[in-house]
Short mmCIF file of C-alpha atoms (C1' of nucleotides) in Angstrom, two decimals:
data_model
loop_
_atom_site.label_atom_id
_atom_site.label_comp_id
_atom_site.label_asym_id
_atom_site.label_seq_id
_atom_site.Cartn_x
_atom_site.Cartn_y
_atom_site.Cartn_z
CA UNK A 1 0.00 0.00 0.00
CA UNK A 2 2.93 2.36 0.26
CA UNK A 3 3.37 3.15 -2.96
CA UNK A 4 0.05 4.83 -3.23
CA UNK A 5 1.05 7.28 -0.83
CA UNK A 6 4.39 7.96 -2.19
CA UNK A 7 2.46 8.72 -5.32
CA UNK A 8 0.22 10.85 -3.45
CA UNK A 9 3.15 13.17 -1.12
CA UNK A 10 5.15 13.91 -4.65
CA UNK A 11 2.40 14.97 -6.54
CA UNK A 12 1.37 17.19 -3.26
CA UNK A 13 4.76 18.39 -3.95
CA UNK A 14 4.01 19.07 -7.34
CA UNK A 15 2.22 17.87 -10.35
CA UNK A 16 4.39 15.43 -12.10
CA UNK A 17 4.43 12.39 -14.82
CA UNK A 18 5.28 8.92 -14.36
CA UNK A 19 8.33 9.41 -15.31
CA UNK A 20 9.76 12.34 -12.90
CA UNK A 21 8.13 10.53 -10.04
CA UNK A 22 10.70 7.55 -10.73
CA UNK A 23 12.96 10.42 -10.38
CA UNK A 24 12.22 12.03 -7.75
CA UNK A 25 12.15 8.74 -6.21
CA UNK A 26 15.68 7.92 -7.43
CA UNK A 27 17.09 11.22 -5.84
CA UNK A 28 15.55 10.96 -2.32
CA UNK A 29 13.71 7.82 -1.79
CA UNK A 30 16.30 5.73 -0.19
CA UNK A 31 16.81 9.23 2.31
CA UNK A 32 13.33 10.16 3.18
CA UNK A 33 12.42 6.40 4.02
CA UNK A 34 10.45 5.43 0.71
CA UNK A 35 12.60 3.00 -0.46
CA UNK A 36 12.67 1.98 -4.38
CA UNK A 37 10.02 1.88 -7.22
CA UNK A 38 9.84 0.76 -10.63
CA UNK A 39 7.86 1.53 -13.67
CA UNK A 40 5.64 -1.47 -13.26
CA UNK A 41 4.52 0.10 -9.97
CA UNK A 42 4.10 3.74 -10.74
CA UNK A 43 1.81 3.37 -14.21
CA UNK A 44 -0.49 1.22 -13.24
CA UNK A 45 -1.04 2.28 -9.53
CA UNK A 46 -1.36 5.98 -11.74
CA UNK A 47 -4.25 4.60 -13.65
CA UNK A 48 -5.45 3.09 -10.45
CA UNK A 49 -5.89 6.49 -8.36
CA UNK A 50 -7.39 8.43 -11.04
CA UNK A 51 -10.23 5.66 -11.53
CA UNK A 52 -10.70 5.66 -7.67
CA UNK A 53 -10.69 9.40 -7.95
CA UNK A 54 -7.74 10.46 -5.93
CA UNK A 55 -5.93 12.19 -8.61
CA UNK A 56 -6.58 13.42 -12.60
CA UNK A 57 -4.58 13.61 -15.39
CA UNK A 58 -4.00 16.50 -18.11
CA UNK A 59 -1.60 16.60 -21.24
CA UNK A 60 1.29 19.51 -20.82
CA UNK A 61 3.79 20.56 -22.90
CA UNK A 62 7.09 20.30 -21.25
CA UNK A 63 10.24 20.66 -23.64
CA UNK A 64 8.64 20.77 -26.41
CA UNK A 65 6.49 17.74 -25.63
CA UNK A 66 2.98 16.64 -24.34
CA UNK A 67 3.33 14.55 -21.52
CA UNK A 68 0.82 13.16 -18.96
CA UNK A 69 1.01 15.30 -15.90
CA UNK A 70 -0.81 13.68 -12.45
CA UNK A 71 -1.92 16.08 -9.98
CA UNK A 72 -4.34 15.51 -6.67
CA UNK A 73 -7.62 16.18 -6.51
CA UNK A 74 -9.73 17.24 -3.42
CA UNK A 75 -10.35 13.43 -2.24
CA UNK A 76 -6.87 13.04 -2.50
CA UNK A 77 -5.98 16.14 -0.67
CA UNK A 78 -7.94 14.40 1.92
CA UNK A 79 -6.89 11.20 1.81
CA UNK A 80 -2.76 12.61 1.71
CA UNK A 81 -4.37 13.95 4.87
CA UNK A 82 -6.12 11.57 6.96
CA UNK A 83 -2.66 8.81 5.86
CA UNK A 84 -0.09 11.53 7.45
CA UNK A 85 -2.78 12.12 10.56
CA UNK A 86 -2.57 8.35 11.25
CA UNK A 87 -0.09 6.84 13.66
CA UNK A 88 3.37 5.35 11.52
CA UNK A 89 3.80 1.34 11.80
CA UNK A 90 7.78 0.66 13.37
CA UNK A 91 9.90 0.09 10.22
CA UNK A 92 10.53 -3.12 9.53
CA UNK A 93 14.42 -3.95 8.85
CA UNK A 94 15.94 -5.88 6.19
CA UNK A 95 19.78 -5.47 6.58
CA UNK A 96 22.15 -7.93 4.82
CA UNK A 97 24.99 -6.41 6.78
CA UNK A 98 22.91 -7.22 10.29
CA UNK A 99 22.02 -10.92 8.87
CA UNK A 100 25.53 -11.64 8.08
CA UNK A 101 26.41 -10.65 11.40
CA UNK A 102 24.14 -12.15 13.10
CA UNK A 103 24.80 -15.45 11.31
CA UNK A 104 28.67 -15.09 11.29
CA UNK A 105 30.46 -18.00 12.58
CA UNK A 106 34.06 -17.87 14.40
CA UNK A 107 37.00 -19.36 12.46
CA UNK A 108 35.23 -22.37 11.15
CA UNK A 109 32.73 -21.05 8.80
CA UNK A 110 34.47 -17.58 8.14
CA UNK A 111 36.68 -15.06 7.77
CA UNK A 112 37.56 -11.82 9.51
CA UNK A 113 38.97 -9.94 7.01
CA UNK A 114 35.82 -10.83 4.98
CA UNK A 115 34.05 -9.11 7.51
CA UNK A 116 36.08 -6.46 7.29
CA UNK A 117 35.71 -5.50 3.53
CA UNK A 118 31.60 -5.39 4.08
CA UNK A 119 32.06 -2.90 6.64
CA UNK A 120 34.65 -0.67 4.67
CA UNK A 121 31.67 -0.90 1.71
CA UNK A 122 28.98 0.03 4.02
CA UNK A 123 31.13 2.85 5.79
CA UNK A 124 32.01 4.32 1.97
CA UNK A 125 28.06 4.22 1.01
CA UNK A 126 27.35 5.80 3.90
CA UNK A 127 29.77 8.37 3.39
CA UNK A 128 27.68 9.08 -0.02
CA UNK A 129 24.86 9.24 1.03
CA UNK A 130 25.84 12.02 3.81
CA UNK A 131 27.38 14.29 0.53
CA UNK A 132 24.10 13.77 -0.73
CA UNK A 133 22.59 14.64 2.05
CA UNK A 134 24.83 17.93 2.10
CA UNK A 135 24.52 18.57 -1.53
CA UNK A 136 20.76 18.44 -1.40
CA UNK A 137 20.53 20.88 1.52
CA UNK A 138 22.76 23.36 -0.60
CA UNK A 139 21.32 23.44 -3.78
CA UNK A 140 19.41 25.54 -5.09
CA UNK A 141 16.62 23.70 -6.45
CA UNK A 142 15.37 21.49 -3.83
CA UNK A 143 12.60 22.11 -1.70
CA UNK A 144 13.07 21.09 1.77
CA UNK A 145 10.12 21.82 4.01
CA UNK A 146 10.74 22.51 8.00
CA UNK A 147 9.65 19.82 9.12
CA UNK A 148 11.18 17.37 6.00
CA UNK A 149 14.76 18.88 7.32
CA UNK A 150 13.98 17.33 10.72
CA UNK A 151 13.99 13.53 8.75
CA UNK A 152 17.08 14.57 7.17
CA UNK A 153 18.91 15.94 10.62
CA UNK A 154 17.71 12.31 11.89
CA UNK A 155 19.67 10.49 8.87
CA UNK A 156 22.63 12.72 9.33
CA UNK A 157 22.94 11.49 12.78
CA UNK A 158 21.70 7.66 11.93
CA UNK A 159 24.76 7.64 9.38
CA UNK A 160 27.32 9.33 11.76
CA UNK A 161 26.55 6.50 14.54
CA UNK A 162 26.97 4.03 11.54
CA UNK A 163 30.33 5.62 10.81
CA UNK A 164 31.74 5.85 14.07
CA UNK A 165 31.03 2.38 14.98
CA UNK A 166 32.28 1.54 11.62
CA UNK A 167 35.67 2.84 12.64
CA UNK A 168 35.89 1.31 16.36
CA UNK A 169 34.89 -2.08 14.91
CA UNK A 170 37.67 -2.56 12.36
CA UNK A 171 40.27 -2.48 14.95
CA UNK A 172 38.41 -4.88 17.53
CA UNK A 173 38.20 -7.60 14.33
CA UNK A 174 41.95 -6.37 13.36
CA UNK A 175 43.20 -6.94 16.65
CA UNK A 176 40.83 -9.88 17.92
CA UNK A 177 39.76 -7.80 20.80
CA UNK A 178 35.57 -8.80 20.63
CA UNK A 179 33.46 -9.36 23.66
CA UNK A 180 33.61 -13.26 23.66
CA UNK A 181 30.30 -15.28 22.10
CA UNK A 182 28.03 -15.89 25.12
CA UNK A 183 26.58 -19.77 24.29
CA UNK A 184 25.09 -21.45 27.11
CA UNK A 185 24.02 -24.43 25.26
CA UNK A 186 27.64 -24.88 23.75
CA UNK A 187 25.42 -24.60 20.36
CA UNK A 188 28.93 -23.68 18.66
CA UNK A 189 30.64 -26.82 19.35
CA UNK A 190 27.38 -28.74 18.21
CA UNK A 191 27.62 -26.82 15.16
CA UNK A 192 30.72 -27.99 14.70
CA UNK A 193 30.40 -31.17 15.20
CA UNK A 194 26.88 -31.25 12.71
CA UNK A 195 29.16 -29.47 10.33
CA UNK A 196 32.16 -31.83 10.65
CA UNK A 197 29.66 -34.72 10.20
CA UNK A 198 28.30 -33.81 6.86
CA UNK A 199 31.57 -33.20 5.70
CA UNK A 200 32.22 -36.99 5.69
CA UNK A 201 29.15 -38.15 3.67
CA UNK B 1 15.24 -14.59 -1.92
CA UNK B 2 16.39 -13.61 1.61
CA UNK B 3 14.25 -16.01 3.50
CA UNK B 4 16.31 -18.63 2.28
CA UNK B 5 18.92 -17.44 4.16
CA UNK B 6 17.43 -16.70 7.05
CA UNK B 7 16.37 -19.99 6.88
CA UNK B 8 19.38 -21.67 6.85
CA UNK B 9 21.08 -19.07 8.99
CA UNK B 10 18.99 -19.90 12.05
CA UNK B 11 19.27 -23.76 11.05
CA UNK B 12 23.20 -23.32 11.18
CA UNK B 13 22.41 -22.09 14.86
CA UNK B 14 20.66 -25.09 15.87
CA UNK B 15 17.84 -27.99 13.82
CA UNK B 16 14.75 -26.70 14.35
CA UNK B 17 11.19 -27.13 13.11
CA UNK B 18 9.44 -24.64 11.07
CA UNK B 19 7.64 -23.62 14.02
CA UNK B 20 10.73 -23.24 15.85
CA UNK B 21 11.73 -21.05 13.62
CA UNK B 22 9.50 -18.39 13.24
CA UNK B 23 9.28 -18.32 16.85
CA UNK B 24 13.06 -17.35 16.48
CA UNK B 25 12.33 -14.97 14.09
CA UNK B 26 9.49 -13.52 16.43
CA UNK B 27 12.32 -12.92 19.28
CA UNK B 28 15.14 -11.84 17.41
CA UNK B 29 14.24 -10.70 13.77
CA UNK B 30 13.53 -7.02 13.96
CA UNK B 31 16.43 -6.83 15.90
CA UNK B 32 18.85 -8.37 13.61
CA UNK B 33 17.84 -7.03 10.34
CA UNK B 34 15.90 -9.79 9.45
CA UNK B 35 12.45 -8.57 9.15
CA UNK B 36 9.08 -10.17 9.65
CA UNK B 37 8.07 -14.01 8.63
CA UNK B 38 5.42 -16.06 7.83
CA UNK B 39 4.26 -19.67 7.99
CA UNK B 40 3.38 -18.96 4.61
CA UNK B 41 6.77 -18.43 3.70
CA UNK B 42 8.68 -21.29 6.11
CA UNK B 43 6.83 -24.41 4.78
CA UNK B 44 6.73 -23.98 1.73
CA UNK B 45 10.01 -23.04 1.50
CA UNK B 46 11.71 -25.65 3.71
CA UNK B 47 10.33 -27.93 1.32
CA UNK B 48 12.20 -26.16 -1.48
CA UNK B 49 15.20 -26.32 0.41
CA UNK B 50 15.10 -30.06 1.00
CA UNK B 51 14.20 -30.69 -2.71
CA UNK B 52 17.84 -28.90 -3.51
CA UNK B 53 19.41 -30.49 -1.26
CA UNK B 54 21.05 -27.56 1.09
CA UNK B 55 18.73 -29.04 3.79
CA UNK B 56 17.46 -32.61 5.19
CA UNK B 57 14.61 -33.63 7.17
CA UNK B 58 14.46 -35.98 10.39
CA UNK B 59 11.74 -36.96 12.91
CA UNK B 60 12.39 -36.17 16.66
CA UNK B 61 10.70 -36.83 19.89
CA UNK B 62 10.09 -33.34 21.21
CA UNK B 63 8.01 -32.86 24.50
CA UNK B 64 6.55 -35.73 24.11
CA UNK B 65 5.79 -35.98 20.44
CA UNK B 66 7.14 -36.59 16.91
CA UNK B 67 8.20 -32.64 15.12
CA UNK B 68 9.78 -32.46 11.54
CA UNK B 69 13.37 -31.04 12.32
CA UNK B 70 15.74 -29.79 9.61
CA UNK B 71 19.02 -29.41 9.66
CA UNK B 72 21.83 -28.07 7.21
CA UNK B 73 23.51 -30.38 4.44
CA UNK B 74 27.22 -29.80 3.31
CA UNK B 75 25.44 -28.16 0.69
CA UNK B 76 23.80 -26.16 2.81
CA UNK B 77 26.48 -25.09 4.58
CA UNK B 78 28.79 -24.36 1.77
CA UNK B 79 25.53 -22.14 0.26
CA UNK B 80 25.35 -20.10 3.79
CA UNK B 81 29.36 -19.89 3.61
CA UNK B 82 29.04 -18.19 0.36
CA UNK B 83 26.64 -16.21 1.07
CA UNK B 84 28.33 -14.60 4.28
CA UNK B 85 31.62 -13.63 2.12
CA UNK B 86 29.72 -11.87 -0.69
CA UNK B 87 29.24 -8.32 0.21
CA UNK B 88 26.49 -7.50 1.18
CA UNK B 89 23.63 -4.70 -0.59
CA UNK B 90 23.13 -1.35 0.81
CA UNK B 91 20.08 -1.75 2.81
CA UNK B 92 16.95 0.23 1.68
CA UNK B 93 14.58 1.91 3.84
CA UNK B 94 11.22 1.84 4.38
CA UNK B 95 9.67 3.92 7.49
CA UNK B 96 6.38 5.61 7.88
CA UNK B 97 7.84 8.19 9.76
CA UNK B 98 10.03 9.70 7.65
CA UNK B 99 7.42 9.06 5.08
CA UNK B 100 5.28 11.15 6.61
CA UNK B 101 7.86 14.02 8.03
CA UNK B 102 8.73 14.11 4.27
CA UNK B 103 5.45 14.92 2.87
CA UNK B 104 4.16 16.75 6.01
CA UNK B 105 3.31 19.87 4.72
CA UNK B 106 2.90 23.32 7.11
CA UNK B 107 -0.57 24.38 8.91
CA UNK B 108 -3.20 24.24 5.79
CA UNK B 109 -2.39 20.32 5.69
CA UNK B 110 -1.21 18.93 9.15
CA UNK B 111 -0.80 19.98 12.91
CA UNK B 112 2.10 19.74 14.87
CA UNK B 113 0.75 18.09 17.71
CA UNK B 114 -0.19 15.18 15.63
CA UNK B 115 3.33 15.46 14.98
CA UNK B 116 4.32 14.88 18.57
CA UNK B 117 1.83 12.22 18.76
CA UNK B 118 4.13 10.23 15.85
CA UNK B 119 7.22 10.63 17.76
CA UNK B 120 6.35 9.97 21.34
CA UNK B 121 4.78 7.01 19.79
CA UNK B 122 7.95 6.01 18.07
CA UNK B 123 10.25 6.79 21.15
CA UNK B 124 8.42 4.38 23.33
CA UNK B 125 8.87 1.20 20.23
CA UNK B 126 12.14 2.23 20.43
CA UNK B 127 12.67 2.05 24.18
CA UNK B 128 11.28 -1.26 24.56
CA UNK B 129 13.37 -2.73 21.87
CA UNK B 130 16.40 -1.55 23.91
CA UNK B 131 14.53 -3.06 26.68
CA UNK B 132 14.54 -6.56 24.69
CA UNK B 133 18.07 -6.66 23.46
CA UNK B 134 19.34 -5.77 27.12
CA UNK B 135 17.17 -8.94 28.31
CA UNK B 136 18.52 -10.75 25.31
CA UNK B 137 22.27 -10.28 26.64
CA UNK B 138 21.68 -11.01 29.85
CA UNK B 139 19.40 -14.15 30.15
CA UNK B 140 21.00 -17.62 30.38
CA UNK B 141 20.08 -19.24 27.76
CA UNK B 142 20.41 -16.81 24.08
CA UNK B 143 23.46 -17.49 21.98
CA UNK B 144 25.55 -14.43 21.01
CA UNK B 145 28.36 -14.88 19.08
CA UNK B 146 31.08 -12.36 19.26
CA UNK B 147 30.04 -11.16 16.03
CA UNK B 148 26.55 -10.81 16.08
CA UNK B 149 27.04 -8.84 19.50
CA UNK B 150 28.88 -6.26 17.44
CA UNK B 151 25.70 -6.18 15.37
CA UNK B 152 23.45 -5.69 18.99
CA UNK B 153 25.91 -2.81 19.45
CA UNK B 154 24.79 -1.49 16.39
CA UNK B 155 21.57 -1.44 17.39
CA UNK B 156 21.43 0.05 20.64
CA UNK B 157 23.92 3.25 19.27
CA UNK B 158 21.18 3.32 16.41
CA UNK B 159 18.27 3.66 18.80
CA UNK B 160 19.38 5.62 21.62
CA UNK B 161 20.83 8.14 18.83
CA UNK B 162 16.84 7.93 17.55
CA UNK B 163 15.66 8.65 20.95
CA UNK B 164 18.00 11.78 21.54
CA UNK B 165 16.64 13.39 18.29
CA UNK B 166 13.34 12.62 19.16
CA UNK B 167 13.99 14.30 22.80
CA UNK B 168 15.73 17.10 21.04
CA UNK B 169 12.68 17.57 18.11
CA UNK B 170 9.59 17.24 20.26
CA UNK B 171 10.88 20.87 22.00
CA UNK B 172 11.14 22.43 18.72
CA UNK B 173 7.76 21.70 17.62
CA UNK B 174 6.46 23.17 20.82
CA UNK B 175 8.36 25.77 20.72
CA UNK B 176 8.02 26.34 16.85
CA UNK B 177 12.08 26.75 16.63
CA UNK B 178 12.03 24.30 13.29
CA UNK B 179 14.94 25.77 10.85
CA UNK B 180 12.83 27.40 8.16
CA UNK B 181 11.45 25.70 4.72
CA UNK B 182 14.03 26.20 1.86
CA UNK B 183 11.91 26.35 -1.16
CA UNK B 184 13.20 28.04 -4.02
CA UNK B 185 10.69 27.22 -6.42
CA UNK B 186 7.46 28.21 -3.83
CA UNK B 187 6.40 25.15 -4.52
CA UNK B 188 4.23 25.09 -1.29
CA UNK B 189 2.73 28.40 -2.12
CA UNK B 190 1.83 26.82 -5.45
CA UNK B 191 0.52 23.72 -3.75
CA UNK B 192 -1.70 25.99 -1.51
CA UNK B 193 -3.35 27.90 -4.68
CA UNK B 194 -3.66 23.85 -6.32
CA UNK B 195 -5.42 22.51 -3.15
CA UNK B 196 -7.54 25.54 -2.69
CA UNK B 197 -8.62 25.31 -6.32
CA UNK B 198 -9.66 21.76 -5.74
CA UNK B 199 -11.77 22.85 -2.53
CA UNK B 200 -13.93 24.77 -5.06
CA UNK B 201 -14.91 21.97 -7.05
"C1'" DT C 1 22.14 9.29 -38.44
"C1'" DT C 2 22.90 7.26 -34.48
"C1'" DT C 3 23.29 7.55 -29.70
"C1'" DA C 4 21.43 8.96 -25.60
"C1'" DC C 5 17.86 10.17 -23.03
"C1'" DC C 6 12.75 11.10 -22.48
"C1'" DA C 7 8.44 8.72 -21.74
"C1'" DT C 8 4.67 5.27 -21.32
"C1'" DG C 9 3.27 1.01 -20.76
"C1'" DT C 10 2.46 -4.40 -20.03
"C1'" DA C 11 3.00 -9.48 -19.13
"C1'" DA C 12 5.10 -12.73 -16.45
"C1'" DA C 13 7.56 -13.97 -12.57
"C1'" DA C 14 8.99 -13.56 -7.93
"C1'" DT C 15 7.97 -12.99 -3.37
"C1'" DG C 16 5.49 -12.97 0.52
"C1'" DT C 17 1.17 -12.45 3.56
"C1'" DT C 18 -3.46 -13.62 5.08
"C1'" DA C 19 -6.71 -16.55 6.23
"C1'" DC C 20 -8.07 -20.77 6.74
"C1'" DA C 21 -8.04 -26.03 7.74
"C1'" DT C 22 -6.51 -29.61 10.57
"C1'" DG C 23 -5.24 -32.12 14.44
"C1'" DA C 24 -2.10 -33.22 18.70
"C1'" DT C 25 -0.91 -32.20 23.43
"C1'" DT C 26 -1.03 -29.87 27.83
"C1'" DA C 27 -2.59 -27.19 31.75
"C1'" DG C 28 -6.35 -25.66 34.48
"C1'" DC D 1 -13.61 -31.12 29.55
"C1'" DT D 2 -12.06 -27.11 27.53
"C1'" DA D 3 -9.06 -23.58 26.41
"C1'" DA D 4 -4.55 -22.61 25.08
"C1'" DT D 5 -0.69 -23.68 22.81
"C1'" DC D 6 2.01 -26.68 19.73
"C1'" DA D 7 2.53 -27.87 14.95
"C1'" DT D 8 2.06 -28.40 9.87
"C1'" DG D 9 0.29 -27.04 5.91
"C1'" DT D 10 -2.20 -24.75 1.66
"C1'" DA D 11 -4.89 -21.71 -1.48
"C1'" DA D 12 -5.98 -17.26 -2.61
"C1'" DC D 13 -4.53 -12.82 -2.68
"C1'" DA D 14 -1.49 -8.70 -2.75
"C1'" DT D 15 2.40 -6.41 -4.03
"C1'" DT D 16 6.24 -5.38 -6.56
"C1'" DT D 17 10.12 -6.28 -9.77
"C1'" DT D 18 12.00 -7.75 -14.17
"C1'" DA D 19 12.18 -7.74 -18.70
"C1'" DC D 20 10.48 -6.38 -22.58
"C1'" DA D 21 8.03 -3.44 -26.28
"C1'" DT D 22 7.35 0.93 -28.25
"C1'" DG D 23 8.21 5.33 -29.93
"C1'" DG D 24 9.45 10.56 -29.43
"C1'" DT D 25 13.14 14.20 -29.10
"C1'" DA D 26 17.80 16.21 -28.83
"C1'" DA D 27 22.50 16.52 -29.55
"C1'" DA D 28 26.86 14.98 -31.65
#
DNA sequence: TTTACCATGTAAAATGTTACATGATTAG
DNA sequence: CTAATCATGTAACATTTTACATGGTAAA
């Protein structure tokens, strides 16, 4: 159901086509918590919200061009409205870097210094995304509303904590100086032994 | 595709049933990046994964009754070994509340307090989830590698860093101290004149 | 004129959730 | 005995991506 309401806040922004919403959503979804979209969403949910009546169309040149243009209409006004009135679910997380870690076996199964290259790629895309951040705040195109600059403040500081712990983790794998694995139920050494096992058949 | 590897992730940990499993999920999934789960999802695919072999199937007495238990092949855990050392994708973000902070718009669409409501809502989710990882750590019978508690460190920095902004925002929006919109384009003027013109109709 | 980008769209596949059916066991 | 929990499963639905088709316009 998200997507609708993406599709709803940019044209609120301003009326737009297909096209520049895939945009738009290129340039600040991954920020502003939208994630990513596709063509096979946008057009069809499009068509979908003007039939419900949510939003209507119109032709407009643009460069020399007719292109459809989407903007809201009262009920969807209203219904931008009563979705931002209504309390946010918790965001679900989906975080290869977390699974891995969470998963990550001692010596056995892996490897430190493979550890160590995912979190020198996630520290340098996270470094990106804060001159994004920057360059976004400084140009002189993009609207940022009051209240949208308090989302990106909370990124800014989401991706410095990222950072810094990036940077006091490298040494503790470099130098071997974790907190040791807390396992009750030995559960390592029966992986090990499960492990070892199938290794014979 | 990731439920695969959750799959066998948590099966690396210990054989467990697919019941087992999403009760694992349950405790531990939002916490380590995993995400939600359904039975839905677990059957069917268990059954997948015993059909290509990175998984195998036994019977086992469990309180007192016969439960389908699965545990890793070598395949299986060559396929989780693999999938550890490749790096991992940048993860993307999906969260109502910066959502809505995005396409929150000044007083002729949304009020402040409602606002508040969003965040005081959000700072007491957060709160208990510190709440659950500090029980997680300290009980006597979780296993936490030293690895995946890097990943629990992670997580606390991430949320008490959440909760500070929150403690420093909800002020400002009583106060009305937000930094001022940045809109070069008057894009919400223009959106005020579009949305007014739709109240006519 | 050809390459790159602008622009709209669809069919099929992938992925996952919801809602239900079914029955065993256990605790009160 | 009955409610709760344990346990396995499936069919229908919802959502979204992938891969493709199609053609216009602009710049080199």
């Amino acid at each position: 159901m998200s997507v609708k309401y993406i599709l709803l806040g940019i044209l609120s922004w301003n009326p737009s086509s297909g096209y520049e919403i895939k945009k738009e959503v290129e340039h600040k979804g991954r920020e502003l918590g939208w994630g990513k979209i596709s063509y096979g969403s946008i057009y069809p949910k499009l068509k979908e919200l003007e039939k419900d009546g949510f939003i209507y169309c119109y032709e407009a040149q643009e460069n020399g061009r007719l292109n459809k243009v989407y903007d809201l209409t009262k009920q969807g006004w209203d219904e931008l409205q009563i979705w931002l009135s209504e309390l946010p679910s918790y965001p679900v997380i989906r975080d290869e870097l977390l699974m891995k870690l969470s998963f990550w076996k001692p010596s056995f199964l892996t490897y430190n210094n493979q550890l160590i290259n995912h979190l020198e790629k996630r520290k340098e895309e996270s470094l990106q995304m804060l001159d994004h951040l920057k360059e976004w705040e400084t140009n002189e195109v993009s609207m940022i509303t009051d209240v949208a600059a308090l989302s990106m403040d909370y990124l800014k500081l989401q991706l410095n904590t990222e950072i810094e712990w990036i940077d006091q983790t490298i040494p503790r794998l470099h130098e071997n100086t974790l907190t040791p694995s807390k396992d009750p139920n030995n559960l390592l050494d029966k992986a090990l032994v499960r492990k070892e096992k199938m290794n014979g058949q």
